[in-house]
């Protein structure tokens, strides 16, 4: 992080809350558009437990922390300021702009807000899962599937997620077992038994007692009956809960999704609160790093365009009224520059 809260100015054109792929990508485009931008980041990106990040073209296999450090370096080149802190409140100032409060007590004003706070994965309550999360307890075939191909894979069944993960991982290994964890076999619809059988997935009923670990590696899944199944990977569904408390207090509307309620956004990422954008996992459970970066880019570009249009129109209005202001003159100068093709 390039600055502390103490170095912050009082006001920025855009404040970005959250410095993961989504927030930093918005900041990159806004910085390149010569906007004054502050990124406030609490430093807990979702994929921090994973050693490597996959599926981002040209960065496949890079450690997630290295990736973010590189993007922070890039945005700082364009004058974007970065602060390591947590935003505790964001509220409208009554004029369509915003006041933001930081955990260290600092306050900053923003014309536009980007909420890129990500989400929290609530893990299933199976002993051993939390300790191995992101290492050999996984959730995403696209993030880690290739790395565990052909291995003996266990998948945890939960009604909400169904058999989906077992089927996806069956594309990567011929040795996939679905653990029902105490759910009655009869509760699994016939159609599921058929698709699992056709994909070569075995099914084990019985309550899980916990994961078996040796030499800091997952070696199996143990049932309450004491029976153990050798597995080197365990796939679990998580409950993906957006970090959306700032959005709710700002009054942003939400809608139901299969993963629970997520904020409503238009195609640019703007929420139902004018001037507030939400990007990345804060706005959708399915956003991977590349999608989060893309959403941030789009939001940054639209925020810049909106500010350009707004300032130019306001400057023109002031000019027509015979009032000359630095703001109005800047807008006119910009209009001239573009008319000259500069
Ligand atoms: C174990 C694991 C492995 C994964 N591996 C991959 C992979 O290989 N490839 C891939 O594409 N995707 C992967 N993902 C998904 C990836 O983590 C997300 O797609 C990505 O992190 C979304 O980026 P984001 O910017 O929306 O959120 P995040 O990266 O989570 O960043 C949000 C940031 O906002 C900060 N923040 C939150 N609240 C506040 C606040 N109030 N004030 C200030 N800051 C705040 C957080 O501390 C955090 O730094 C993985 C996920 C997990 C769980």
Coordinates of C-alpha atoms and ligand atoms in Angstrom, one line a residue:
X1 CA 0.0 0.0 0.0
X2 CA 1.4 3.3 -1.0
X3 CA -0.1 5.5 1.7
X4 CA -1.6 5.4 5.1
X5 CA -4.9 6.9 6.1
X6 CA -2.9 9.9 7.5
X7 CA -1.8 10.8 3.9
X8 CA -5.3 10.8 2.5
X9 CA -6.8 13.9 1.0
X10 CA -10.3 15.0 2.1
X11 CA -12.0 14.3 -1.2
X12 CA -11.6 12.2 -4.3
X13 CA -13.5 11.9 -7.5
X14 CA -13.8 8.2 -6.9
X15 CA -13.4 6.1 -3.8
X16 CA -13.0 2.3 -4.4
X17 CA -13.8 0.1 -1.4
X18 CA -11.9 -3.2 -1.8
X19 CA -8.6 -3.7 -3.5
X20 CA -9.0 -7.2 -5.1
X21 CA -9.1 -7.8 -8.9
X22 CA -12.4 -5.9 -9.3
X23 CA -11.6 -2.8 -7.3
X24 CA -8.0 -2.5 -8.6
X25 CA -9.2 -2.9 -12.2
X26 CA -11.7 -0.1 -11.8
X27 CA -9.0 2.1 -10.2
X28 CA -6.6 1.3 -13.1
X29 CA -9.0 2.7 -15.7
X30 CA -10.0 5.6 -13.6
X31 CA -6.3 6.5 -12.8
X32 CA -5.5 6.3 -16.5
X33 CA -8.4 8.7 -17.1
X34 CA -6.6 11.2 -14.8
X35 CA -9.3 10.9 -12.1
X36 CA -8.3 11.3 -8.4
X37 CA -8.9 7.9 -6.9
X38 CA -8.5 6.4 -3.5
X39 CA -8.6 2.6 -3.0
X40 CA -9.3 1.5 0.6
X41 CA -8.6 -2.2 1.1
X42 CA -8.8 -4.4 4.2
X43 CA -6.4 -6.9 2.5
X44 CA -8.5 -10.1 2.8
X45 CA -9.0 -11.3 -0.8
X46 CA -11.2 -14.3 -1.2
X47 CA -8.5 -16.5 -2.8
X48 CA -5.8 -15.8 -0.3
X49 CA -5.8 -19.4 1.0
X50 CA -4.8 -20.7 -2.4
X51 CA -1.1 -21.0 -3.4
X52 CA -1.8 -20.3 -7.1
X53 CA -4.4 -18.6 -9.3
X54 CA -5.5 -20.2 -12.5
X55 CA -7.6 -19.2 -15.5
X56 CA -6.4 -15.6 -15.9
X57 CA -4.8 -15.4 -19.3
X58 CA -1.1 -14.7 -19.1
X59 CA -1.1 -15.0 -15.3
X60 CA -2.1 -18.7 -15.0
X61 CA -0.4 -20.2 -12.0
X62 CA 0.7 -16.9 -10.4
X63 CA 0.4 -16.7 -6.6
X64 CA -2.7 -14.5 -5.9
X65 CA -0.8 -12.2 -3.6
X66 CA 1.8 -11.6 -6.3
X67 CA -0.9 -10.8 -8.8
X68 CA -2.5 -8.2 -6.6
X69 CA 0.9 -6.7 -5.7
X70 CA 1.6 -6.2 -9.4
X71 CA -1.7 -4.5 -10.0
X72 CA -1.2 -2.3 -7.0
X73 CA 2.1 -1.2 -8.5
X74 CA 0.5 -0.5 -11.8
X75 CA -2.4 1.6 -10.4
X76 CA 0.0 3.6 -8.2
X77 CA 1.9 4.6 -11.5
X78 CA -1.2 6.5 -12.5
X79 CA -1.5 8.4 -9.2
X80 CA -4.1 6.2 -7.6
X81 CA -3.7 6.3 -3.8
X82 CA -4.0 3.0 -1.8
X83 CA -4.8 2.7 1.8
X84 CA -4.8 -0.4 4.0
X85 CA -7.9 0.0 6.1
X86 CA -11.5 -1.0 6.4
X87 CA -14.5 1.2 5.4
X88 CA -17.0 1.1 8.2
X89 CA -19.7 3.4 6.8
X90 CA -20.6 5.0 3.5
X91 CA -23.5 7.4 3.3
X92 CA -25.0 9.8 0.9
X93 CA -24.2 13.5 1.7
X94 CA -27.7 14.5 0.4
X95 CA -26.4 16.0 -2.9
X96 CA -25.7 12.7 -4.8
X97 CA -22.2 12.4 -3.4
X98 CA -20.8 10.3 -0.6
X99 CA -19.0 10.4 2.8
X100 CA -16.9 7.4 3.6
X101 CA -15.7 6.5 7.1
X102 CA -12.7 4.3 7.8
X103 CA -12.0 2.1 10.8
X104 CA -9.1 4.3 11.8
X105 CA -11.6 7.2 12.2
X106 CA -10.6 9.0 8.9
X107 CA -13.4 10.4 6.7
X108 CA -13.2 11.1 3.0
X109 CA -15.6 12.5 0.4
X110 CA -16.3 10.9 -2.9
X111 CA -18.3 11.9 -6.0
X112 CA -18.7 8.3 -7.0
X113 CA -18.3 5.0 -5.1
X114 CA -17.1 1.6 -6.3
X115 CA -18.0 -1.2 -3.9
X116 CA -15.7 -4.1 -4.6
X117 CA -15.7 -5.8 -1.2
X118 CA -16.0 -9.4 -2.5
X119 CA -17.7 -12.2 -0.6
X120 CA -17.2 -14.6 2.2
X121 CA -17.2 -18.4 1.7
X122 CA -19.1 -20.0 4.6
X123 CA -17.7 -23.5 4.9
X124 CA -19.7 -26.6 5.7
X125 CA -19.4 -27.7 9.3
X126 CA -17.3 -30.8 8.7
X127 CA -14.4 -31.3 11.0
X128 CA -11.1 -30.6 9.2
X129 CA -12.5 -28.6 6.3
X130 CA -11.7 -25.1 7.5
X131 CA -8.1 -26.1 8.3
X132 CA -7.4 -27.4 4.8
X133 CA -9.5 -24.9 2.8
X134 CA -7.8 -23.7 -0.4
X135 CA -5.2 -26.5 -0.2
X136 CA -6.7 -29.9 -0.6
X137 CA -10.2 -28.9 0.3
X138 CA -11.5 -27.2 -2.8
X139 CA -14.7 -25.9 -4.4
X140 CA -13.9 -24.9 -8.0
X141 CA -13.0 -27.2 -10.8
X142 CA -11.8 -24.3 -13.0
X143 CA -9.6 -22.9 -10.3
X144 CA -7.9 -26.1 -9.2
X145 CA -9.3 -29.0 -11.1
X146 CA -6.5 -29.5 -13.5
X147 CA -4.0 -29.7 -10.6
X148 CA -5.9 -32.6 -9.0
X149 CA -6.8 -34.5 -12.2
X150 CA -6.8 -38.3 -12.0
X151 CA -6.6 -38.1 -8.2
X152 CA -9.1 -39.8 -5.8
X153 CA -11.6 -37.0 -5.2
X154 CA -14.3 -36.8 -2.5
X155 CA -17.2 -34.5 -3.0
X156 CA -19.5 -33.4 -0.1
X157 CA -23.2 -33.5 -0.9
X158 CA -25.5 -30.8 0.3
X159 CA -29.1 -30.4 -0.9
X160 CA -28.6 -26.8 -2.0
X161 CA -25.7 -27.7 -4.3
X162 CA -26.8 -31.2 -5.3
X163 CA -24.7 -33.3 -7.5
X164 CA -23.3 -30.5 -9.7
X165 CA -19.8 -30.5 -8.3
X166 CA -19.5 -34.3 -8.4
X167 CA -20.4 -34.2 -12.1
X168 CA -18.0 -31.4 -12.9
X169 CA -15.1 -33.1 -11.1
X170 CA -15.9 -36.4 -12.9
X171 CA -14.6 -34.6 -16.0
X172 CA -11.2 -34.4 -14.3
X173 CA -10.8 -37.7 -12.6
X174 CA -12.3 -41.2 -13.0
X175 CA -12.2 -41.7 -9.2
X176 CA -14.9 -39.4 -7.8
X177 CA -17.0 -40.3 -4.7
X178 CA -20.0 -38.3 -3.5
X179 CA -20.4 -38.3 0.3
X180 CA -24.0 -37.9 1.3
X181 CA -23.0 -37.1 4.9
X182 CA -26.0 -38.6 6.6
X183 CA -28.6 -37.6 3.9
X184 CA -30.9 -40.5 3.3
X185 CA -30.2 -42.2 0.0
X186 CA -33.9 -42.1 -0.8
X187 CA -33.8 -38.3 -0.8
X188 CA -31.6 -38.3 -3.9
X189 CA -33.9 -38.2 -6.9
X190 CA -33.7 -41.1 -9.4
X191 CA -32.5 -38.7 -12.1
X192 CA -29.4 -37.9 -9.9
X193 CA -28.6 -41.6 -9.4
X194 CA -28.7 -42.1 -13.1
X195 CA -26.5 -39.1 -14.0
X196 CA -24.0 -40.0 -11.3
X197 CA -23.8 -43.6 -12.5
X198 CA -23.4 -42.5 -16.1
X199 CA -20.6 -40.1 -15.1
X200 CA -18.9 -42.9 -13.1
X201 CA -19.3 -41.2 -9.7
X202 CA -19.7 -43.6 -6.7
X203 CA -21.9 -42.6 -3.7
X204 CA -21.2 -43.2 0.0
X205 CA -23.9 -42.7 2.5
X206 CA -23.3 -42.3 6.3
X207 CA -22.4 -39.3 8.4
X208 CA -18.9 -37.9 8.1
X209 CA -16.8 -37.9 11.2
X210 CA -14.0 -35.8 9.8
X211 CA -11.1 -35.6 7.4
X212 CA -8.0 -37.8 7.8
X213 CA -4.7 -36.0 7.5
X214 CA -1.1 -37.3 7.5
X215 CA 2.1 -35.3 7.1
X216 CA 0.0 -32.1 6.4
X217 CA -1.8 -33.8 3.5
X218 CA -5.3 -35.0 3.2
X219 CA -5.4 -38.8 3.0
X220 CA -9.0 -39.6 3.5
X221 CA -12.6 -39.1 4.7
X222 CA -13.7 -40.9 7.9
X223 CA -17.3 -41.8 8.5
X224 CA -18.9 -41.9 12.0
X225 CA -19.0 -45.6 11.6
X226 CA -15.2 -45.5 11.6
X227 CA -14.9 -46.6 8.0
X228 CA -12.3 -44.6 6.0
X229 CA -12.2 -43.8 2.3
X230 CA -8.8 -42.9 0.9
X231 CA -9.1 -39.5 -0.8
X232 CA -6.5 -36.9 -1.5
X233 CA -8.9 -34.1 -2.4
X234 CA -12.2 -33.1 -0.8
X235 CA -14.6 -30.8 -2.7
X236 CA -17.1 -28.8 -0.7
X237 CA -19.9 -26.4 -1.6
X238 CA -19.7 -23.1 0.3
X239 CA -22.4 -20.6 1.1
X240 CA -21.3 -17.5 -0.7
X241 CA -22.2 -14.4 1.2
X242 CA -21.5 -11.0 -0.4
X243 CA -19.9 -8.4 1.9
X244 CA -22.7 -6.1 1.1
X245 CA -23.3 -4.2 4.4
X246 CA -22.2 -0.9 2.9
X247 CA -24.5 -1.4 -0.1
X248 CA -27.5 -2.2 2.2
X249 CA -27.0 0.9 4.3
X250 CA -26.8 2.9 1.2
X251 CA -30.2 1.4 0.2
X252 CA -29.1 -0.6 -2.8
X253 CA -31.8 -3.0 -4.1
X254 CA -31.1 -6.8 -4.2
X255 CA -32.5 -9.8 -6.0
X256 CA -32.6 -13.5 -5.2
X257 CA -30.0 -15.7 -6.9
X258 CA -29.4 -19.5 -6.4
X259 CA -26.6 -18.4 -4.0
X260 CA -28.8 -16.0 -2.0
X261 CA -29.5 -12.3 -2.3
X262 CA -27.1 -10.2 -4.4
X263 CA -27.2 -6.5 -5.3
X264 CA -29.0 -5.4 -8.4
X265 CA -26.6 -3.8 -11.0
X266 CA -27.1 -2.5 -14.5
X267 CA -24.8 -3.7 -17.3
X268 CA -22.2 -1.1 -16.3
X269 CA -22.2 -2.3 -12.6
X270 CA -24.2 0.7 -11.3
X271 CA -26.5 -0.2 -8.4
X272 CA -30.0 1.2 -7.8
X273 CA -28.3 4.0 -5.9
X274 CA -27.1 6.6 -8.5
X275 CA -23.4 7.0 -8.2
X276 CA -22.7 3.7 -6.5
X277 CA -21.2 0.8 -8.5
X278 CA -20.8 -2.8 -7.3
X279 CA -18.3 -5.1 -9.0
X280 CA -16.7 -8.5 -8.7
X281 CA -17.9 -11.0 -6.1
X282 CA -19.7 -8.2 -4.2
X283 CA -22.2 -8.2 -7.1
X284 CA -22.2 -11.9 -8.2
X285 CA -21.1 -15.3 -6.8
X286 CA -19.9 -16.6 -10.1
X287 CA -17.3 -13.9 -10.8
X288 CA -13.8 -15.4 -11.1
X289 CA -10.7 -13.2 -11.1
X290 CA -10.9 -12.4 -14.8
X291 CA -14.6 -11.6 -14.6
X292 CA -14.1 -9.4 -11.6
X293 CA -11.3 -7.5 -13.4
X294 CA -13.5 -7.1 -16.4
X295 CA -16.4 -5.8 -14.3
X296 CA -14.1 -3.3 -12.6
X297 CA -12.7 -2.1 -16.0
X298 CA -16.3 -1.6 -17.3
X299 CA -17.4 0.3 -14.2
X300 CA -14.3 2.5 -14.2
X301 CA -14.9 3.4 -17.9
X302 CA -18.5 4.2 -17.3
X303 CA -17.9 6.3 -14.2
X304 CA -15.3 8.3 -16.1
X305 CA -17.7 8.8 -19.0
X306 CA -20.5 9.8 -16.6
X307 CA -18.3 12.4 -14.8
X308 CA -17.0 13.8 -18.1
X309 CA -20.6 14.2 -19.4
X310 CA -21.9 15.6 -16.1
X311 CA -19.0 18.2 -15.7
X312 CA -19.2 19.3 -19.4
X313 CA -22.9 19.8 -19.2
X314 CA -22.6 21.7 -15.9
X315 CA -19.8 23.9 -17.3
X316 CA -21.8 24.7 -20.3
X317 CA -24.7 25.7 -18.2
X318 CA -22.6 28.0 -16.1
X319 CA -21.1 29.5 -19.2
X320 CA -24.5 30.2 -20.6
X321 CA -25.4 31.9 -17.3
X322 CA -22.3 34.0 -17.7
X323 CA -20.7 32.4 -14.7
X324 CA -17.1 31.4 -15.2
X325 CA -15.8 28.7 -12.8
X326 CA -12.7 26.6 -12.9
X327 CA -15.0 23.6 -13.3
X328 CA -16.8 25.2 -16.3
X329 CA -13.6 26.4 -17.9
X330 CA -12.1 22.9 -17.5
X331 CA -15.0 21.4 -19.3
X332 CA -14.7 24.0 -22.1
X333 CA -11.0 23.4 -22.4
X334 CA -11.6 19.7 -22.7
X335 CA -14.3 20.2 -25.3
X336 CA -11.8 22.4 -27.3
X337 CA -9.0 19.8 -27.0
X338 CA -11.2 17.1 -28.4
X339 CA -12.5 19.4 -31.2
X340 CA -8.8 20.1 -32.1
X341 CA -8.2 16.4 -32.2
X342 CA -5.6 16.7 -29.4
Ligands
LIG1 C1 -9.7 -20.9 -2.3 C2 -10.1 -20.1 -3.6 C3 -9.4 -20.2 -4.7 C4 -9.7 -19.5 -5.8 N1 -9.0 -19.7 -7.0 C5 -9.3 -19.0 -8.1 C6 -8.5 -19.1 -9.3 O1 -7.6 -19.9 -9.3 N2 -8.9 -18.4 -10.3 C7 -10.0 -17.6 -10.3 O2 -10.2 -16.9 -11.3 N3 -10.7 -17.4 -9.2 C8 -10.4 -18.1 -8.1 N4 -11.1 -17.9 -6.9 C9 -12.2 -16.9 -6.9 C10 -11.5 -15.5 -6.7 O3 -11.1 -15.5 -5.3 C11 -12.6 -14.4 -6.9 O4 -13.1 -14.5 -8.2 C12 -11.9 -13.0 -6.7 O5 -11.2 -12.9 -5.5 C13 -13.0 -11.9 -6.8 O6 -12.3 -10.6 -6.8 P1 -13.0 -9.4 -6.0 O7 -12.1 -8.2 -6.3 O8 -14.4 -9.3 -6.3 O9 -13.0 -9.8 -4.4 P2 -11.7 -10.1 -3.5 O10 -10.6 -10.6 -4.2 O11 -12.3 -11.0 -2.4 O12 -11.3 -8.7 -2.9 C14 -12.2 -8.0 -2.1 C15 -11.3 -7.0 -1.2 O13 -12.2 -6.1 -0.5 C16 -11.7 -6.0 0.8 N5 -12.8 -5.5 1.6 C17 -14.0 -6.1 2.0 N6 -14.7 -5.3 2.8 C18 -14.0 -4.2 2.9 C19 -14.3 -2.9 3.6 N7 -15.4 -2.7 4.2 N8 -13.3 -2.0 3.5 C20 -12.2 -2.1 2.8 N9 -11.9 -3.3 2.1 C21 -12.8 -4.3 2.2 C22 -11.3 -7.4 1.2 O14 -10.4 -7.4 2.3 C23 -10.6 -7.8 -0.1 O15 -9.2 -7.5 -0.1 C24 -10.8 -18.6 -5.8 C25 -11.6 -18.5 -4.6 C26 -11.3 -19.3 -3.5 C27 -12.1 -19.2 -2.3

